[in-house]
Tab-separated table of C-alpha atoms in Angstrom:
chain	number	residue	atom	x	y	z
Q	5	UNK	CA	-20.560	16.648	-14.263
Q	6	UNK	CA	-18.703	18.429	-11.448
Q	7	UNK	CA	-15.617	20.328	-12.643
Q	8	UNK	CA	-13.478	21.423	-9.719
Q	9	UNK	CA	-10.009	22.771	-9.078
Q	10	UNK	CA	-8.308	20.718	-6.403
Q	11	UNK	CA	-5.400	21.414	-4.095
Q	12	UNK	CA	-3.460	19.080	-1.801
Q	13	UNK	CA	-4.559	21.130	1.161
Q	14	UNK	CA	-8.116	19.899	0.603
Q	15	UNK	CA	-6.805	16.533	1.736
Q	16	UNK	CA	-4.335	17.737	4.379
Q	17	UNK	CA	-6.878	19.932	6.133
Q	18	UNK	CA	-9.549	17.248	6.074
Q	19	UNK	CA	-7.333	14.602	7.657
Q	20	UNK	CA	-5.803	16.975	10.199
Q	21	UNK	CA	-9.232	18.160	11.296
Q	22	UNK	CA	-9.711	14.647	12.660
Q	23	UNK	CA	-6.173	14.332	14.064
Q	24	UNK	CA	-5.716	14.169	17.838
Q	25	UNK	CA	-2.280	15.409	18.824
Q	26	UNK	CA	-1.130	12.933	21.426
Q	27	UNK	CA	1.478	10.266	21.954
Q	28	UNK	CA	0.241	6.674	21.927
Q	29	UNK	CA	1.480	3.842	24.086
Q	30	UNK	CA	2.247	0.342	22.850
Q	31	UNK	CA	-0.571	-1.043	24.985
Q	32	UNK	CA	-3.179	1.404	23.649
Q	33	UNK	CA	-2.609	0.318	20.072
Q	34	UNK	CA	-2.523	-3.402	20.860
Q	35	UNK	CA	-5.781	-3.243	22.812
Q	36	UNK	CA	-7.593	-0.957	20.348
Q	37	UNK	CA	-10.743	-2.622	19.063
Q	38	UNK	CA	-11.540	-0.012	16.449
Q	39	UNK	CA	-14.317	1.576	18.460
Q	40	UNK	CA	-15.772	4.787	17.108
Q	41	UNK	CA	-14.034	7.138	19.525
Q	42	UNK	CA	-12.980	9.536	16.783
Q	43	UNK	CA	-9.244	9.120	17.431
Q	44	UNK	CA	-7.069	9.460	14.337
Q	45	UNK	CA	-3.499	8.493	15.284
Q	46	UNK	CA	-1.761	9.957	12.203
Q	47	UNK	CA	-1.355	13.592	11.251
Q	48	UNK	CA	-0.233	15.006	7.904
Q	49	UNK	CA	2.833	17.241	7.729
Q	50	UNK	CA	2.336	18.157	4.098
Q	51	UNK	CA	1.405	16.982	0.615
Q	52	UNK	CA	3.186	17.629	-2.666
Q	53	UNK	CA	1.220	17.046	-5.875
Q	54	UNK	CA	2.501	16.910	-9.410
Q	55	UNK	CA	1.535	19.543	-11.941
Q	56	UNK	CA	2.249	17.135	-14.800
Q	57	UNK	CA	-0.814	15.698	-16.573
Q	58	UNK	CA	-1.556	12.025	-15.948
Q	59	UNK	CA	-0.103	9.854	-18.693
Q	60	UNK	CA	-2.131	6.758	-17.781
Q	61	UNK	CA	-5.664	6.147	-16.420
Q	62	UNK	CA	-4.441	4.116	-13.417
Q	63	UNK	CA	-2.852	5.479	-10.245
Q	64	UNK	CA	-0.506	3.215	-8.301
Q	65	UNK	CA	-1.489	3.585	-4.643
Q	66	UNK	CA	1.336	2.830	-2.221
Q	67	UNK	CA	3.005	3.604	1.107
Q	68	UNK	CA	6.547	3.722	2.468
Q	69	UNK	CA	8.543	4.522	5.585
Q	70	UNK	CA	10.362	7.863	5.558
Q	71	UNK	CA	13.630	5.924	5.825
Q	72	UNK	CA	12.961	4.098	2.530
Q	73	UNK	CA	12.295	6.840	0.054
Q	74	UNK	CA	14.799	5.180	-2.291
Q	75	UNK	CA	12.142	2.531	-2.946
Q	76	UNK	CA	9.594	5.185	-3.932
Q	77	UNK	CA	12.252	6.730	-6.173
Q	78	UNK	CA	12.775	3.373	-7.912
Q	79	UNK	CA	9.042	2.719	-8.298
Q	80	UNK	CA	8.527	6.191	-9.731
Q	81	UNK	CA	11.249	5.689	-12.336
Q	82	UNK	CA	9.722	2.367	-13.403
Q	83	UNK	CA	6.139	3.621	-13.831
Q	84	UNK	CA	5.192	6.328	-16.374
Q	85	UNK	CA	1.776	7.006	-14.825
Q	86	UNK	CA	0.448	8.613	-11.640
Q	87	UNK	CA	1.485	7.412	-8.177
Q	88	UNK	CA	-0.224	8.304	-4.897
Q	89	UNK	CA	2.107	7.659	-1.976
Q	90	UNK	CA	1.748	7.996	1.786
Q	91	UNK	CA	5.129	8.360	3.515
Q	92	UNK	CA	5.220	7.408	7.195
Q	93	UNK	CA	7.338	8.953	9.947
Q	94	UNK	CA	7.213	7.632	13.509
Q	95	UNK	CA	8.443	9.766	16.398
Q	96	UNK	CA	9.373	8.818	19.958
Q	97	UNK	CA	8.292	11.077	22.829
Q	98	UNK	CA	8.479	9.337	26.233
Q	99	UNK	CA	6.513	12.042	28.056
Q	100	UNK	CA	2.846	12.555	27.241
Q	101	UNK	CA	1.628	16.160	27.270
Q	102	UNK	CA	-0.385	17.266	30.274
Q	103	UNK	CA	-2.740	19.156	27.985
Q	104	UNK	CA	-2.859	21.045	24.735
Q	105	UNK	CA	-0.509	20.617	21.824
Q	106	UNK	CA	2.397	18.176	21.888
Q	107	UNK	CA	5.794	19.839	22.246
Q	108	UNK	CA	8.319	17.776	20.312
Q	109	UNK	CA	11.869	17.171	21.489
Q	110	UNK	CA	14.848	18.501	19.546
Q	111	UNK	CA	15.545	14.969	18.297
Q	112	UNK	CA	11.992	14.576	16.962
Q	113	UNK	CA	12.018	18.038	15.388
Q	114	UNK	CA	15.277	17.269	13.583
Q	115	UNK	CA	13.860	13.967	12.338
Q	116	UNK	CA	10.674	15.705	11.224
Q	117	UNK	CA	12.472	18.516	9.378
Q	118	UNK	CA	14.838	16.078	7.700
Q	119	UNK	CA	11.931	13.969	6.472
Q	120	UNK	CA	10.120	17.012	5.093
Q	121	UNK	CA	13.240	18.032	3.152
Q	122	UNK	CA	13.730	14.507	1.821
Q	123	UNK	CA	10.136	14.224	0.587
Q	124	UNK	CA	10.240	17.703	-0.936
Q	125	UNK	CA	13.494	16.881	-2.733
Q	126	UNK	CA	12.051	13.651	-4.123
Q	127	UNK	CA	8.894	15.419	-5.309
Q	128	UNK	CA	10.971	18.103	-7.039
Q	129	UNK	CA	13.219	15.509	-8.696
Q	130	UNK	CA	10.260	13.558	-10.057
Q	131	UNK	CA	8.613	16.764	-11.228
Q	132	UNK	CA	11.742	17.656	-13.197
Q	133	UNK	CA	12.100	14.148	-14.644
Q	134	UNK	CA	10.993	13.311	-18.142
Q	135	UNK	CA	7.839	11.604	-19.369
Q	136	UNK	CA	9.173	8.157	-18.494
Q	137	UNK	CA	8.992	8.946	-14.761
Q	138	UNK	CA	5.804	8.956	-12.714
Q	139	UNK	CA	3.461	11.812	-11.913
Q	140	UNK	CA	3.912	11.809	-8.142
Q	141	UNK	CA	1.419	12.871	-5.495
Q	142	UNK	CA	2.939	12.294	-2.071
Q	143	UNK	CA	1.908	13.077	1.493
Q	144	UNK	CA	4.064	12.860	4.615
Q	145	UNK	CA	2.248	11.590	7.691
Q	146	UNK	CA	3.515	11.117	11.221
Q	147	UNK	CA	2.658	9.280	14.421
Q	148	UNK	CA	3.966	9.744	17.962
Q	149	UNK	CA	4.670	6.905	20.395
Q	150	UNK	CA	5.781	6.996	24.008
Q	151	UNK	CA	7.673	3.729	23.556
Q	152	UNK	CA	10.230	2.815	20.887
Q	153	UNK	CA	8.401	-0.482	20.472
Q	154	UNK	CA	5.896	1.578	18.519
Q	155	UNK	CA	8.240	1.272	15.529
Q	156	UNK	CA	6.978	-2.321	15.181
Q	157	UNK	CA	3.383	-1.121	14.764
Q	158	UNK	CA	3.710	0.163	11.214
Q	159	UNK	CA	0.172	1.205	10.154
Q	160	UNK	CA	0.042	-0.562	6.777
Q	161	UNK	CA	-3.689	-0.226	6.262
Q	162	UNK	CA	-4.151	3.337	7.498
Q	163	UNK	CA	-1.462	4.369	5.024
Q	164	UNK	CA	-3.118	2.382	2.230
Q	165	UNK	CA	-6.368	4.208	2.950
Q	166	UNK	CA	-4.657	7.614	3.031
Q	167	UNK	CA	-2.932	6.951	-0.315
Q	168	UNK	CA	-6.269	5.852	-1.741
Q	169	UNK	CA	-7.917	9.049	-0.466
Q	170	UNK	CA	-5.338	11.008	-2.445
Q	171	UNK	CA	-5.744	9.050	-5.717
Q	172	UNK	CA	-7.890	10.743	-8.337
Q	173	UNK	CA	-8.153	8.323	-11.267
Q	174	UNK	CA	-11.134	5.978	-11.280
Q	175	UNK	CA	-8.902	2.903	-11.416
Q	176	UNK	CA	-6.028	2.337	-9.012
Q	177	UNK	CA	-3.310	-0.237	-8.648
Q	178	UNK	CA	-2.766	-1.492	-5.098
Q	179	UNK	CA	0.976	-2.078	-5.258
Q	180	UNK	CA	3.361	-2.103	-2.304
Q	181	UNK	CA	6.451	0.053	-2.490
Q	182	UNK	CA	8.876	-2.854	-2.961
Q	183	UNK	CA	7.154	-3.978	-6.173
Q	184	UNK	CA	8.031	-2.611	-9.612
Q	185	UNK	CA	5.514	-2.859	-12.445
Q	186	UNK	CA	6.827	-4.256	-15.713
Q	187	UNK	CA	6.136	-2.271	-18.915
Q	188	UNK	CA	3.318	-4.601	-19.963
Q	189	UNK	CA	0.955	-2.918	-17.515
Q	190	UNK	CA	1.571	0.613	-18.782
Q	191	UNK	CA	1.416	-0.549	-22.388
Q	192	UNK	CA	-1.951	-2.213	-21.811
Q	193	UNK	CA	-3.395	1.045	-20.482
Q	194	UNK	CA	-2.734	3.141	-23.566
Q	195	UNK	CA	-5.199	4.043	-26.290
Q	196	UNK	CA	-8.387	2.133	-27.050
Q	197	UNK	CA	-7.164	-1.025	-25.295
Q	198	UNK	CA	-6.449	0.929	-22.131
Q	199	UNK	CA	-9.898	2.451	-22.102
Q	200	UNK	CA	-11.419	-0.993	-22.583
Q	201	UNK	CA	-9.430	-2.378	-19.635
Q	202	UNK	CA	-10.465	0.485	-17.345
Q	203	UNK	CA	-14.088	0.167	-18.490
Q	204	UNK	CA	-13.951	-3.539	-17.690
Q	205	UNK	CA	-13.225	-2.727	-14.038
Q	206	UNK	CA	-15.239	0.487	-13.727
Q	207	UNK	CA	-18.224	0.416	-11.375
Q	208	UNK	CA	-18.039	-3.361	-11.089
Q	209	UNK	CA	-17.046	-5.961	-8.521
Q	210	UNK	CA	-14.058	-7.034	-10.572
Q	211	UNK	CA	-10.355	-6.789	-9.815
Q	212	UNK	CA	-7.383	-7.635	-12.000
Q	213	UNK	CA	-4.384	-9.438	-10.528
Q	214	UNK	CA	-0.863	-8.374	-11.479
Q	215	UNK	CA	1.247	-11.584	-11.369
Q	216	UNK	CA	4.105	-11.150	-8.892
Q	217	UNK	CA	7.696	-12.374	-9.075
Q	218	UNK	CA	10.936	-12.058	-7.148
Q	219	UNK	CA	14.595	-12.223	-8.080
Q	220	UNK	CA	16.458	-15.465	-7.414
Q	221	UNK	CA	20.009	-14.461	-8.237
Q	222	UNK	CA	21.805	-12.389	-5.574
Q	223	UNK	CA	19.118	-13.360	-3.056
Q	224	UNK	CA	21.467	-12.601	-0.155
Q	225	UNK	CA	22.982	-9.485	-1.699
Q	226	UNK	CA	20.408	-6.745	-1.348
Q	227	UNK	CA	22.024	-4.086	-3.546
Q	228	UNK	CA	22.759	-6.463	-6.454
Q	229	UNK	CA	19.274	-7.987	-6.221
Q	230	UNK	CA	17.721	-4.503	-6.374
Q	231	UNK	CA	19.713	-3.666	-9.509
Q	232	UNK	CA	18.599	-6.943	-11.075
Q	233	UNK	CA	14.962	-6.139	-10.238
Q	234	UNK	CA	15.333	-2.740	-11.915
Q	235	UNK	CA	16.576	-4.507	-15.053
Q	236	UNK	CA	13.842	-7.159	-15.031
Q	237	UNK	CA	11.179	-4.457	-14.541
Q	238	UNK	CA	12.138	-2.970	-17.918
Q	239	UNK	CA	11.425	-6.199	-19.838
Q	240	UNK	CA	8.349	-7.095	-21.813
Q	241	UNK	CA	6.630	-10.400	-21.060
Q	242	UNK	CA	8.520	-12.413	-23.682
Q	243	UNK	CA	11.954	-11.321	-22.453
Q	244	UNK	CA	10.894	-11.681	-18.833
Q	245	UNK	CA	9.838	-15.306	-19.386
Q	246	UNK	CA	13.318	-15.954	-20.789
Q	247	UNK	CA	14.777	-14.397	-17.626
Q	248	UNK	CA	12.652	-16.701	-15.493
Q	249	UNK	CA	13.842	-19.656	-17.577
Q	250	UNK	CA	17.416	-18.529	-16.879
Q	251	UNK	CA	16.659	-18.673	-13.147
Q	252	UNK	CA	16.907	-14.921	-12.642
Q	253	UNK	CA	13.378	-14.695	-11.218
Q	254	UNK	CA	10.597	-16.918	-9.888
Q	255	UNK	CA	7.012	-16.677	-8.684
Q	256	UNK	CA	6.752	-14.523	-5.579
Q	257	UNK	CA	7.113	-16.321	-2.217
Q	258	UNK	CA	6.998	-19.662	-4.017
Q	259	UNK	CA	8.744	-21.516	-1.188
Q	260	UNK	CA	8.142	-19.375	1.911
Q	261	UNK	CA	4.384	-18.929	1.491
Q	262	UNK	CA	2.940	-20.752	-1.556
Q	263	UNK	CA	-0.748	-19.868	-0.923
Q	264	UNK	CA	0.070	-16.160	-1.188
Q	265	UNK	CA	0.314	-16.181	-4.985
Q	266	UNK	CA	-0.108	-19.696	-6.381
Q	267	UNK	CA	-3.812	-19.030	-7.022
Q	268	UNK	CA	-2.642	-16.728	-9.822
Q	269	UNK	CA	-2.034	-19.939	-11.851
Q	270	UNK	CA	1.388	-19.045	-13.239
Q	271	UNK	CA	1.431	-21.928	-15.784
Q	272	UNK	CA	-1.641	-20.343	-17.394
Q	273	UNK	CA	-0.035	-16.896	-17.414
Q	274	UNK	CA	3.031	-18.030	-19.370
Q	275	UNK	CA	0.951	-18.470	-22.531
Q	276	UNK	CA	-2.037	-16.203	-21.819
Q	277	UNK	CA	-2.996	-13.697	-24.501
Q	278	UNK	CA	-6.191	-12.562	-22.768
Q	279	UNK	CA	-7.212	-11.994	-19.153
Q	280	UNK	CA	-8.371	-15.175	-17.427
Q	281	UNK	CA	-10.569	-15.807	-14.407
Q	282	UNK	CA	-9.335	-17.490	-11.234
Q	283	UNK	CA	-10.961	-18.755	-8.041
Q	284	UNK	CA	-8.893	-17.438	-5.115
Q	285	UNK	CA	-8.282	-19.747	-2.194
Q	286	UNK	CA	-7.138	-19.400	1.399
Q	287	UNK	CA	-4.114	-17.208	2.013
Q	288	UNK	CA	-4.162	-15.380	-1.339
Q	289	UNK	CA	-2.605	-11.885	-1.266
Q	290	UNK	CA	-1.904	-10.584	-4.788
Q	291	UNK	CA	-1.427	-7.023	-5.955
Q	292	UNK	CA	-4.397	-5.815	-7.971
Q	293	UNK	CA	-6.056	-3.201	-10.160
Q	294	UNK	CA	-9.481	-2.104	-8.928
Q	295	UNK	CA	-12.107	0.597	-9.177
Q	296	UNK	CA	-11.255	3.225	-6.556
Q	297	UNK	CA	-14.845	3.557	-5.354
Q	298	UNK	CA	-15.935	-0.077	-5.542
Q	299	UNK	CA	-13.234	-2.087	-3.796
Q	300	UNK	CA	-13.536	-2.350	0.022
Q	301	UNK	CA	-11.257	-0.207	2.165
Q	302	UNK	CA	-8.512	-1.707	4.311
Q	303	UNK	CA	-9.224	-2.582	7.947
Q	304	UNK	CA	-7.072	-0.249	10.041
Q	305	UNK	CA	-6.823	-2.584	13.039
Q	306	UNK	CA	-4.011	-4.497	11.332
Q	307	UNK	CA	-0.795	-2.957	12.621
Q	308	UNK	CA	2.716	-4.341	12.240
Q	309	UNK	CA	3.578	-7.298	10.065
Q	310	UNK	CA	1.117	-10.022	9.130
Q	311	UNK	CA	-2.397	-10.739	7.785
Q	312	UNK	CA	-3.137	-7.239	6.472
Q	313	UNK	CA	-3.164	-8.123	2.758
Q	314	UNK	CA	-4.621	-11.612	3.225
Q	315	UNK	CA	-7.515	-10.061	5.159
Q	316	UNK	CA	-8.249	-7.533	2.408
Q	317	UNK	CA	-8.222	-10.078	-0.420
Q	318	UNK	CA	-10.307	-12.479	1.693
Q	319	UNK	CA	-12.874	-9.704	2.165
Q	320	UNK	CA	-13.009	-9.160	-1.604
Q	321	UNK	CA	-13.542	-12.878	-2.100
Q	322	UNK	CA	-16.268	-12.989	0.547
Q	323	UNK	CA	-17.893	-9.971	-1.122
Q	324	UNK	CA	-18.040	-12.001	-4.359
Q	325	UNK	CA	-15.600	-9.965	-6.386
Q	326	UNK	CA	-14.495	-11.571	-9.625
Q	327	UNK	CA	-10.732	-12.055	-9.959
Q	328	UNK	CA	-9.134	-11.714	-13.385
Q	329	UNK	CA	-5.419	-12.063	-14.127
Q	330	UNK	CA	-3.711	-9.581	-16.435
Q	331	UNK	CA	-2.256	-11.515	-19.399
Q	332	UNK	CA	0.856	-9.403	-20.082
Q	333	UNK	CA	1.559	-7.362	-16.944
Q	334	UNK	CA	3.749	-8.480	-14.071
Q	335	UNK	CA	5.439	-6.938	-11.045
Q	336	UNK	CA	8.835	-7.795	-9.593
Q	337	UNK	CA	9.991	-7.522	-5.993
Q	338	UNK	CA	12.836	-5.056	-5.416
Q	339	UNK	CA	14.963	-6.430	-2.604
Q	340	UNK	CA	15.616	-4.329	0.505
Q	341	UNK	CA	16.721	-4.811	4.119
Q	342	UNK	CA	13.962	-6.098	6.401
Q	343	UNK	CA	11.984	-3.545	8.367
Q	344	UNK	CA	11.850	-3.684	12.166
Q	345	UNK	CA	8.284	-4.955	11.895
Q	346	UNK	CA	9.030	-7.830	9.508
Q	347	UNK	CA	12.249	-8.792	11.324
Q	348	UNK	CA	10.377	-9.108	14.596
Q	349	UNK	CA	7.607	-11.101	12.945
Q	350	UNK	CA	9.892	-13.643	11.270
Q	351	UNK	CA	11.954	-14.060	14.431
Q	352	UNK	CA	8.882	-15.240	16.306
Q	353	UNK	CA	6.619	-16.962	13.799
Q	354	UNK	CA	6.630	-20.586	14.909
Q	355	UNK	CA	9.579	-20.046	17.259
Q	356	UNK	CA	10.115	-19.443	20.945
Q	357	UNK	CA	7.874	-16.500	21.950
Q	358	UNK	CA	10.478	-15.261	24.403
Q	359	UNK	CA	12.828	-14.377	21.519
Q	360	UNK	CA	10.634	-11.398	20.685
Q	361	UNK	CA	7.420	-11.121	22.711
Q	362	UNK	CA	6.466	-7.911	20.921
Q	363	UNK	CA	6.526	-9.586	17.504
Q	364	UNK	CA	4.496	-12.489	18.794
Q	365	UNK	CA	1.948	-10.137	20.345
Q	366	UNK	CA	1.470	-8.386	17.001
Q	367	UNK	CA	1.169	-11.685	15.137
Q	368	UNK	CA	-1.387	-13.102	17.557
Q	369	UNK	CA	-3.454	-9.912	17.587
Q	370	UNK	CA	-3.598	-9.636	13.802
Q	371	UNK	CA	-4.382	-13.319	13.404
Q	372	UNK	CA	-7.182	-13.095	15.976
Q	373	UNK	CA	-8.739	-10.141	14.128
Q	374	UNK	CA	-8.550	-12.043	10.856
Q	375	UNK	CA	-9.947	-15.321	12.209
Q	376	UNK	CA	-12.920	-13.558	13.804
Q	377	UNK	CA	-13.660	-11.626	10.598
Q	378	UNK	CA	-13.317	-14.730	8.470
Q	379	UNK	CA	-15.741	-16.573	10.735
Q	380	UNK	CA	-18.299	-13.850	10.039
Q	381	UNK	CA	-17.616	-13.924	6.294
Q	382	UNK	CA	-18.039	-17.707	6.191
Q	383	UNK	CA	-21.515	-17.235	7.680
Q	384	UNK	CA	-22.427	-14.697	5.009
Q	385	UNK	CA	-21.962	-11.679	7.290
Q	386	UNK	CA	-19.556	-9.617	5.194
Q	387	UNK	CA	-20.074	-6.309	6.996
Q	388	UNK	CA	-17.580	-3.503	6.491
Q	389	UNK	CA	-13.949	-3.170	7.584
Q	390	UNK	CA	-13.056	-0.947	10.534
Q	391	UNK	CA	-11.776	2.382	9.207
Q	392	UNK	CA	-9.956	5.381	10.603
Q	393	UNK	CA	-12.281	8.317	11.090
Q	394	UNK	CA	-10.301	10.547	8.741
Q	395	UNK	CA	-11.087	8.245	5.801
Q	396	UNK	CA	-14.721	7.914	6.825
Q	397	UNK	CA	-15.287	11.650	7.080
Q	398	UNK	CA	-13.079	12.852	4.228
Q	399	UNK	CA	-14.592	10.764	1.420
Q	400	UNK	CA	-17.827	12.813	1.246
Q	401	UNK	CA	-15.902	16.093	1.566
Q	402	UNK	CA	-13.201	15.703	-1.079
Q	403	UNK	CA	-14.262	16.891	-4.586
Q	404	UNK	CA	-12.647	13.978	-6.446
Q	405	UNK	CA	-14.667	11.447	-4.456
Q	406	UNK	CA	-18.005	12.877	-5.645
Q	407	UNK	CA	-19.890	11.189	-8.458
Q	408	UNK	CA	-19.458	12.886	-11.797
Q	409	UNK	CA	-16.320	14.773	-10.762
Q	410	UNK	CA	-13.811	15.873	-13.385
Q	411	UNK	CA	-10.527	17.512	-12.530
Q	412	UNK	CA	-10.064	21.079	-13.773
Q	413	UNK	CA	-6.562	21.667	-12.449
Q	414	UNK	CA	-4.230	21.053	-9.579
Q	415	UNK	CA	-3.315	24.396	-8.035
């Protein structure tokens, strides 16, 4: 057994060692093929780790834009266990440096300093909160673009990998920031039953699906829908089913994108008392619990909105992972205004490309990456996803990623 004291700067220094300080153009990102040129487009401004002991054996691994910290605040108040979050800040610098370090404009520096203060304040608030709030580990990462169109290229999968790098429990929950976990998940992770659940996933090719729902009432009123989601997220399964019966919530994306979650088999979940096995089909993209070291990493070529989660779940399926569905846990979508990336995507999907050529370019690029990968998987060539070099090189260096590691303290 390796007993080691860890510090957030272990992670910050490792990632920043690989960081190349330069501004990226829209075209460079869109034409990137994931070649091993060593470029890491994101740097870390800082990391703030909780000193509170973990209350649960599962870390929720998530990511969020620096402009949406209110969603991380809500998720933290709804989850009494550890959370590992990567917060993303994009900066606009139209002039590329001739050489050496990037000199940021006054506008970018103000944005950067404001984001640091906001993340620090959130970390302090969660640290001072009671046992019902999360144990928050959060890092603030940034990326520089020469073109404001870069805001559409949100790096979903790089951030997922960075948050995963930071997580230190063996089991993690891959849960996006706009999803709140109901109390059934935390309850199932306590005591002997919790150990049995974690052991069921440990060192195996098994994942456990958390059934996903969304609010139906106040669908066009973001603030009211968010408050309703907060209320629904406090319910046990029995009360939540009554809320669904009262048309307050429904299966996630039931009408817009049925394949995304219908493979969860909601009719089975209503009466399930034990975890049940499912056979995922095309288009499935649930939120899951998984062993931190066993589940494949996310392919970092997916930028902007579309195909990132479908590709990851499809890779798990091609790698012959077994999918179980948690019998009492659920997660509920917390409504929020659309991001620039998702707005651009939905404006163009199936519509006139001229309405937003940038959104269409992102959609087509991501879909092409997915279709090529899926063609390989269908032939039995699973391979490995394309990763950022920081994740590749930091895994063997970070103490908590070594076999037999046990945490002594966070200093």
